[in-house]
Coordinates of C-alpha atoms in Angstrom, one line a residue:
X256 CA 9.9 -5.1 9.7
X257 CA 8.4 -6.9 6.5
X258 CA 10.1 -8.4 3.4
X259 CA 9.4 -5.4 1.1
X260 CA 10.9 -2.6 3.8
X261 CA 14.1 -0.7 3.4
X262 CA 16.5 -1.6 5.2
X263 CA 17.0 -0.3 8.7
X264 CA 20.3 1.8 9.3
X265 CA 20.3 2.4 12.8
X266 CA 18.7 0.0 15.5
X267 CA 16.4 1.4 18.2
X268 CA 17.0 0.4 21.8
X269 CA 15.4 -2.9 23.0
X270 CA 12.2 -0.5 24.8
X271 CA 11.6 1.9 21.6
X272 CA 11.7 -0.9 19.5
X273 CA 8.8 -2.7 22.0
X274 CA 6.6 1.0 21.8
X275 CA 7.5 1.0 18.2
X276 CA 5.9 -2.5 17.7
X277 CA 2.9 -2.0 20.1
X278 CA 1.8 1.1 18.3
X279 CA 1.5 -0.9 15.0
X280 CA -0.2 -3.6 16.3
X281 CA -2.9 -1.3 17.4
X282 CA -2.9 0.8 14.5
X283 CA -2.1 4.1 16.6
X284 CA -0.2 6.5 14.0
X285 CA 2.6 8.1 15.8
X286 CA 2.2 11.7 15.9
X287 CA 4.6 14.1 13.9
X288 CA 5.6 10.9 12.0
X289 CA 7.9 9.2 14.5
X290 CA 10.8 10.9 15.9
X291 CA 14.3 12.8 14.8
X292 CA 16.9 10.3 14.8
X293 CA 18.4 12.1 18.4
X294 CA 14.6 10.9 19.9
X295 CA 13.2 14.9 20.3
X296 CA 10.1 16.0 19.2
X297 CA 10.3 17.3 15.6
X298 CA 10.5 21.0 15.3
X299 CA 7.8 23.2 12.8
X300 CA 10.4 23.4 9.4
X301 CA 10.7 26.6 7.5
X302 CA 7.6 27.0 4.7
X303 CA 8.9 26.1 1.1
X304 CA 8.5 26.7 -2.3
X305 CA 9.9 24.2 -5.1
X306 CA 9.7 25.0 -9.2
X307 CA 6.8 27.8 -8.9
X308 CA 4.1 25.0 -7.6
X309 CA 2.0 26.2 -5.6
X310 CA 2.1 25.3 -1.8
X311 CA -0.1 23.1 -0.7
X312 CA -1.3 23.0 2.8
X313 CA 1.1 21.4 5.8
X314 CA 0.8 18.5 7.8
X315 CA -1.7 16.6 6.4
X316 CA -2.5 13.3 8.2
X317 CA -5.4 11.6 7.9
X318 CA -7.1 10.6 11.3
X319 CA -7.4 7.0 10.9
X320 CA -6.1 5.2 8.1
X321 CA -8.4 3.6 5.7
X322 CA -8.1 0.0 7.5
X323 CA -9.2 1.3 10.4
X324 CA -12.2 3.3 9.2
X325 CA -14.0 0.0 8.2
X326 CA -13.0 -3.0 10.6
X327 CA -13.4 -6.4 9.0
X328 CA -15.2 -9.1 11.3
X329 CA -14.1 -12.4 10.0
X330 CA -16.6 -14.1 8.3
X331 CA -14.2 -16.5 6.6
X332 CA -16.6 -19.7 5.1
X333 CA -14.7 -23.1 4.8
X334 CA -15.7 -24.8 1.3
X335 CA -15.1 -28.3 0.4
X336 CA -14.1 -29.6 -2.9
X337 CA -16.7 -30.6 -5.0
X338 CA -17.8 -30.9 -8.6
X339 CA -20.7 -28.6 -9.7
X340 CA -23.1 -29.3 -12.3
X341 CA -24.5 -25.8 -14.0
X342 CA -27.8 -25.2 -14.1
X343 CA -30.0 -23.4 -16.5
X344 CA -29.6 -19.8 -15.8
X345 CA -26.4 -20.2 -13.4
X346 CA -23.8 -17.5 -13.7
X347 CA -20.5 -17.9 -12.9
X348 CA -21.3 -15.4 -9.7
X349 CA -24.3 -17.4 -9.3
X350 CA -22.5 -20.2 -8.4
X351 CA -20.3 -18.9 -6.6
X352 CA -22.9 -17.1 -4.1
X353 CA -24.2 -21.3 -4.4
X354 CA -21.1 -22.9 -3.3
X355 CA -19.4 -20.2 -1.0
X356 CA -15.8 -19.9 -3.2
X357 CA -14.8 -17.2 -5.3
X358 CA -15.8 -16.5 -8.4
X359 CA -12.1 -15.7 -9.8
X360 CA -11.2 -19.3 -8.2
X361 CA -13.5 -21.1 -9.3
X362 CA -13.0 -19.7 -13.0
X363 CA -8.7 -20.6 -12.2
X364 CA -10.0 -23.6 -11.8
X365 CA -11.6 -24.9 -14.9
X366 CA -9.7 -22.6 -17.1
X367 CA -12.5 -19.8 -17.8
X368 CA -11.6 -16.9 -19.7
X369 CA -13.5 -13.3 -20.2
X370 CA -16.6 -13.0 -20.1
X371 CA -16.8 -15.8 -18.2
X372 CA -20.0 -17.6 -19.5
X373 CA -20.8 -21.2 -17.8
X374 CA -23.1 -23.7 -20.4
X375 CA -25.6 -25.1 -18.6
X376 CA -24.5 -28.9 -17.9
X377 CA -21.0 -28.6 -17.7
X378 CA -19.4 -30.2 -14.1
X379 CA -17.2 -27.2 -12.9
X380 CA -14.3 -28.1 -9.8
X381 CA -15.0 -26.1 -6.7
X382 CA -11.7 -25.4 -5.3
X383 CA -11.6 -26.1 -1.1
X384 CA -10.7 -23.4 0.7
X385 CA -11.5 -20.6 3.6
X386 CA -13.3 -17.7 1.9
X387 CA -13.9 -14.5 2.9
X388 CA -16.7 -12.4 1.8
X389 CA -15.9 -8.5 1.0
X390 CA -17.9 -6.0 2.3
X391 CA -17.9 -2.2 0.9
X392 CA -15.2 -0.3 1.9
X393 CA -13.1 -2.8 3.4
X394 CA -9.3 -2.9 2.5
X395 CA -7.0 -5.8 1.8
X396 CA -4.7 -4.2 5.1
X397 CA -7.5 -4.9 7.1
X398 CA -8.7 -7.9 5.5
X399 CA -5.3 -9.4 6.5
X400 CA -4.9 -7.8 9.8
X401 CA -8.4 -9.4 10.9
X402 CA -7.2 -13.1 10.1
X403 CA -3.4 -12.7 11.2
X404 CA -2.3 -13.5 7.8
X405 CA 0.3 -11.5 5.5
X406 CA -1.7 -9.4 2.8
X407 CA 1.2 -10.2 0.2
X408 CA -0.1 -14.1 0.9
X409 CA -4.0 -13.1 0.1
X410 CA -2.7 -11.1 -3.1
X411 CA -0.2 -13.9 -4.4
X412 CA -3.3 -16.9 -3.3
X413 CA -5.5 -14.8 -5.4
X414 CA -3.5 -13.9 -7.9
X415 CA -5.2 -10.1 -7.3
X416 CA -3.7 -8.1 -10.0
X417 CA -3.3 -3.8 -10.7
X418 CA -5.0 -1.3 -9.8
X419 CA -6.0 -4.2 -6.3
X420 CA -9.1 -3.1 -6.1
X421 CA -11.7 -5.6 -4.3
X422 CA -15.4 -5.4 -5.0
X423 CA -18.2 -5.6 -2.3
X424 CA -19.2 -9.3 -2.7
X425 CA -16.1 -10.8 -4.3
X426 CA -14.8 -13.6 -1.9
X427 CA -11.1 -14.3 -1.9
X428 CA -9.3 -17.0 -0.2
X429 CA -7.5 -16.8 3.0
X430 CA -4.5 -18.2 3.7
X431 CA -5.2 -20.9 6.5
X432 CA -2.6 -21.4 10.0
X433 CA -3.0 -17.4 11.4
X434 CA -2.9 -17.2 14.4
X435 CA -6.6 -17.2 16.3
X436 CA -7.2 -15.4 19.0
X437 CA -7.3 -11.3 19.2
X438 CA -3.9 -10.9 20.6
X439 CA -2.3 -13.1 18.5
X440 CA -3.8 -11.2 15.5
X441 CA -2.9 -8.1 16.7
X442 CA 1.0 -9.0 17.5
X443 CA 1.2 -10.9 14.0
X444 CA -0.2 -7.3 12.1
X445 CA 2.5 -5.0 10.2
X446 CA 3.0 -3.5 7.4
X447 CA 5.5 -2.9 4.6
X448 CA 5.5 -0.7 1.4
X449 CA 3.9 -3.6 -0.5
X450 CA 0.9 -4.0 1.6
X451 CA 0.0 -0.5 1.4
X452 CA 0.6 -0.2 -2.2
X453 CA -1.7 -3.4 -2.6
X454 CA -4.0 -3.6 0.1
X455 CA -4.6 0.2 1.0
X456 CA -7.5 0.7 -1.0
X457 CA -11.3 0.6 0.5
X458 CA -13.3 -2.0 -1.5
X459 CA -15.9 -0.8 -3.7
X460 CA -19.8 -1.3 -4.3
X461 CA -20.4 -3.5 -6.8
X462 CA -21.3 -1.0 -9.6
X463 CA -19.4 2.1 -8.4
X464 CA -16.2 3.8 -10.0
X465 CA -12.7 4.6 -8.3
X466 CA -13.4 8.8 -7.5
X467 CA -11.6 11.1 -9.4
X468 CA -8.2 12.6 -7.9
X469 CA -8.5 16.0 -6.3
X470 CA -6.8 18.8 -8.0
X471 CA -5.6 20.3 -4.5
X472 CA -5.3 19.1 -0.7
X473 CA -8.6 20.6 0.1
X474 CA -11.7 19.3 0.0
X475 CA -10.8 16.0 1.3
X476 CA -11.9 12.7 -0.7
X477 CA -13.8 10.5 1.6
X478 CA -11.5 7.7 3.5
X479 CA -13.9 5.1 2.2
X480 CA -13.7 6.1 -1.5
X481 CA -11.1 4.4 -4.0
X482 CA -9.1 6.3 -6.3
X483 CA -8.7 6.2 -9.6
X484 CA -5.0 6.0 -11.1
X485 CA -2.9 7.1 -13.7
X486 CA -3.5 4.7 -17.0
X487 CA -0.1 5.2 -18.2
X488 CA 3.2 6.8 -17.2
X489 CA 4.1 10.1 -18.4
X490 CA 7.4 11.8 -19.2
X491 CA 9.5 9.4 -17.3
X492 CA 11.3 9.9 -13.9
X493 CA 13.3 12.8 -12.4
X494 CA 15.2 13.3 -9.5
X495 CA 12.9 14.3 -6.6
X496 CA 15.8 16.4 -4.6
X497 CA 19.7 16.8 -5.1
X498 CA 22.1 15.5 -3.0
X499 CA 24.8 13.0 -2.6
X500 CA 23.9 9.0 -2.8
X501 CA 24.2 7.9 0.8
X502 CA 23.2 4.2 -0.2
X503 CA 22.6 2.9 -3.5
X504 CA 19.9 -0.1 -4.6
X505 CA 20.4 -4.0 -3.3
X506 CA 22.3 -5.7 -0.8
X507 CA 23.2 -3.7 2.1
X508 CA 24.7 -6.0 4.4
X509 CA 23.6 -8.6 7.3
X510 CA 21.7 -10.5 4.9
X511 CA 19.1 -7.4 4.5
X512 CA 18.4 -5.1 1.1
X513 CA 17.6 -1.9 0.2
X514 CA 14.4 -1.3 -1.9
X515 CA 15.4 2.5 -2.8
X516 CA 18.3 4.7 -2.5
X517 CA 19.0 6.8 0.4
X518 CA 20.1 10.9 -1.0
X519 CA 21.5 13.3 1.8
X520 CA 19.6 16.9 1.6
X521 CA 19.8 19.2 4.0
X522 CA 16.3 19.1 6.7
X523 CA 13.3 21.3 5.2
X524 CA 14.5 20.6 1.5
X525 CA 11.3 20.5 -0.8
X526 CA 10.8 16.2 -1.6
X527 CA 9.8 16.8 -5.4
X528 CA 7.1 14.5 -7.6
X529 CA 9.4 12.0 -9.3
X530 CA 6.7 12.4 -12.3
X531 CA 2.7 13.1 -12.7
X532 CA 0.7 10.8 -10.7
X533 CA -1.7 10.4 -7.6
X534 CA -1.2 10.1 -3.8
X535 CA -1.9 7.1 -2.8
X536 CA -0.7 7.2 1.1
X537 CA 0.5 9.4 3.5
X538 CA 1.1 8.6 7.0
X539 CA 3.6 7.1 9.3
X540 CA 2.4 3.2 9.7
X541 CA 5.9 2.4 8.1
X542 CA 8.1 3.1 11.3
X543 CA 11.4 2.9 9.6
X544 CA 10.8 5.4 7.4
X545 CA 9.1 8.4 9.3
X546 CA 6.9 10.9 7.3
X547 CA 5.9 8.7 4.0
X548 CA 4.5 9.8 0.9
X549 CA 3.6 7.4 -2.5
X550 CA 2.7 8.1 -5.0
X551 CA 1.1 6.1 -8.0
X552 CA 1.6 7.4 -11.8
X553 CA 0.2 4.7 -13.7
X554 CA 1.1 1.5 -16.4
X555 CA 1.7 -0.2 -12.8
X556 CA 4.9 2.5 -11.5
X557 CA 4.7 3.5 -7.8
X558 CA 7.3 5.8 -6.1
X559 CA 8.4 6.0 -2.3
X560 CA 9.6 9.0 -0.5
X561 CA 10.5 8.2 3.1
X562 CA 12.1 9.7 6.5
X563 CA 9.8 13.2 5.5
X564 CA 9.2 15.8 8.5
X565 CA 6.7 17.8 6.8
X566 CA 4.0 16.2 4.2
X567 CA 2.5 19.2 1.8
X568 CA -0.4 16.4 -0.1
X569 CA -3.1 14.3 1.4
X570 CA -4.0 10.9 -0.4
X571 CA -6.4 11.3 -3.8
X572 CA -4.6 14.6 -4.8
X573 CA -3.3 14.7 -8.1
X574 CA 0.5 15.9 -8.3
X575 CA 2.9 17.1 -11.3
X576 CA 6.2 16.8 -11.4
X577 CA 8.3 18.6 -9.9
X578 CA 5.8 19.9 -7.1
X579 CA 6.6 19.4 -3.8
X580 CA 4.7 16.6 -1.9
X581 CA 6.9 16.8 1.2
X582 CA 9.7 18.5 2.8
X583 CA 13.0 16.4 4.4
X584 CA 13.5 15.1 7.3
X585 CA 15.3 12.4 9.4
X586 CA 12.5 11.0 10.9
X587 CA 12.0 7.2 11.6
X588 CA 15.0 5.7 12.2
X589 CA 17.0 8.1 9.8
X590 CA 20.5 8.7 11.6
X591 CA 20.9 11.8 9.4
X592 CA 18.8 14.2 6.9
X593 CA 18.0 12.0 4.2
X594 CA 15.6 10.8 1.7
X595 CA 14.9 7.6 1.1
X596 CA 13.4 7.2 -2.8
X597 CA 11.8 4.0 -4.0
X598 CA 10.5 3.0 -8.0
X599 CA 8.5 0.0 -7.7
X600 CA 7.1 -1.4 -11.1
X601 CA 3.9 -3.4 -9.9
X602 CA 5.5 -5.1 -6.6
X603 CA 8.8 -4.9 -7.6
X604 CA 11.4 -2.5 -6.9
X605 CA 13.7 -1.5 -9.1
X606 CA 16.9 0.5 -8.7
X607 CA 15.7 4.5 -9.4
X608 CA 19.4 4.8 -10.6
X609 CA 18.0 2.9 -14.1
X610 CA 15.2 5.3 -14.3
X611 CA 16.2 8.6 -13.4
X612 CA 18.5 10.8 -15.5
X613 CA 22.1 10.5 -15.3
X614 CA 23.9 13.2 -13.3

């Protein structure tokens, strides 16, 4: 299911695993956030209230996810290696609207440093390569989903960095040997937590500002707006429910890992904000995990609350800790009530069990 997933505790039979598959491919969310681990329909949970925060509206899905509000047509440009000699008046951008690479490549390349001035004379190396040109409001997801190639592959060839937000204009390199044609694309597209924590948001003008995060779930942000995050981490970490640790960090058998920790809680519990920060998904589109909520809280921390029935927040809302962003479940392929809970410190997990309080 992708290299940064948790792992899978219970395997689906051969057909649900097919519709499972299909559904991604497409970019169809599943409605009520998959299914209860028996297969039925999730019930409505009881309404809940966690540390005097106010309750914010239920069920809130977005329509389409942001890759699939802006499609990307490839329009990938091959460039050869060349040497370029600057010209009076060339900017680095200049040249690299001149030559068809990137900008940010082309300054990797002959070892330019902020604020990237070019003196007129100087032989730059244009570094070969298939480039794609960013249009507004595209996303990295479906930047990567449009040229069957992983999106952890764009972000490592282009060294993209936090908060991974692409500008309308910028062209970044695509990994060559996807697969071609539309079907091929479509089977080779799926996502992990990594992807949408890196590639989810839409790409902005070239002079306009991440929007601010919404104090409540209502009004809704626009889905082609990027948000702004946290600049720092405040406060720390705290548990987000209480329960017994089903499964802790790391190896978990058969060769697979476990990004998070799994915590039994009984179904309907209040899932609590780990710390302050900003929503940066909700959905489904992870099908191992059900109902998912992340969250980002700035100086590059990210947490992951999986296998939710019920999510209370909508992406671009600002949370505190301590207020309840979902409620419990044992949806995707949860075999029991559970939360899974992930810390991720730019794209790496870490083990919460460092970072929360010791109990």
């Amino acid at each position: 299911m992708g290299k940064a997933m948790a792992v899978i505790e219970r395997r689906r039979p051969a057909a649900w695993t097919c519709i499972i598959w299909l559904m991604l491919g497409c970019g169809c969310v599943p409605a009520a956030y998959g299914a209860r681990g028996d297969g039925q329909p999730l019930p409505p949970p009881p309404p809940a209230q966690a540390d005097g925060a106010e309750q914010s509206p239920t069920n809130i899905l977005p329509a389409r996810q942001l890759w699939e509000v802006r499609p990307v047509t490839p329009n990938a440009q091959d460039v050869a290696a060349e040497l370029y000699t600057v010209q009076p008046g060339d900017t680095l951008l200049g040249i690299a609207r001149k030559t068809g690479a990137g900008s940010e490549a082309i300054a990797r390349a002959n070892g330019i440093a902020a604020p990237f001035l070019v003196k007129t004379g100087r032989r730059l190396a244009i570094p070969a390569g298939r480039y794609h040109l960013v249009q507004s409001g595209e996303t990295g997801i479906a930047i990567a989903r449009a040229y069957g190639v992983e999106w952890s592959r764009v972000v490592a060839d282009n060294q993209l960095t936090e908060p991974y937000i692409l500008r309308a204009g910028q062209r970044i390199l695509i990994p060559r040997a996807g697969p071609q044609s539309l079907a091929e694309r479509a089977a080779a597209f799926h996502l992990d937590i990594d992807d949408i924590v890196t590639g989810s948001q839409p790409a902005l003008a070239e002079r306009a500002r991440p929007a601010k995060p919404s104090a409540s779930a209502s009004p809704r942000l626009p889905p082609t707006a990027a948000i702004a995050e946290p600049e720092a981490l405040r406060g720390g970490f705290r548990w987000p429910v209480n329960g017994p640790l089903l499964q802790r960090f790391g190896p978990a058998g058969s060769g697979q890992r476990n990004d998070g920790i799994k915590i039994g809680v009984a179904r309907g519990t209040p899932v609590l904000a780990a710390s302050d920060g900003v929503v940066a998904y909700t959905g489904a589109e992870v099908a191992g995990l059900g109902g998912l909520v992340i969250l980002k809280h700035g100086s590059g921390w990210t947490s992951v609350y999986g296998h939710n029935e019920q999510i209370l927040v909508q992406r671009g809302q600002a949370v505190k800790q301590g207020q309840a962003v979902a409620l419990s479940g044992d949806t995707g392929f949860a075999e029991r009530p559970e939360l899974h809970f992930e810390l991720r410190k730019g794209r790496t997990p870490v083990d919460p069990l460092v970072e929360l309080p010791k109990r």
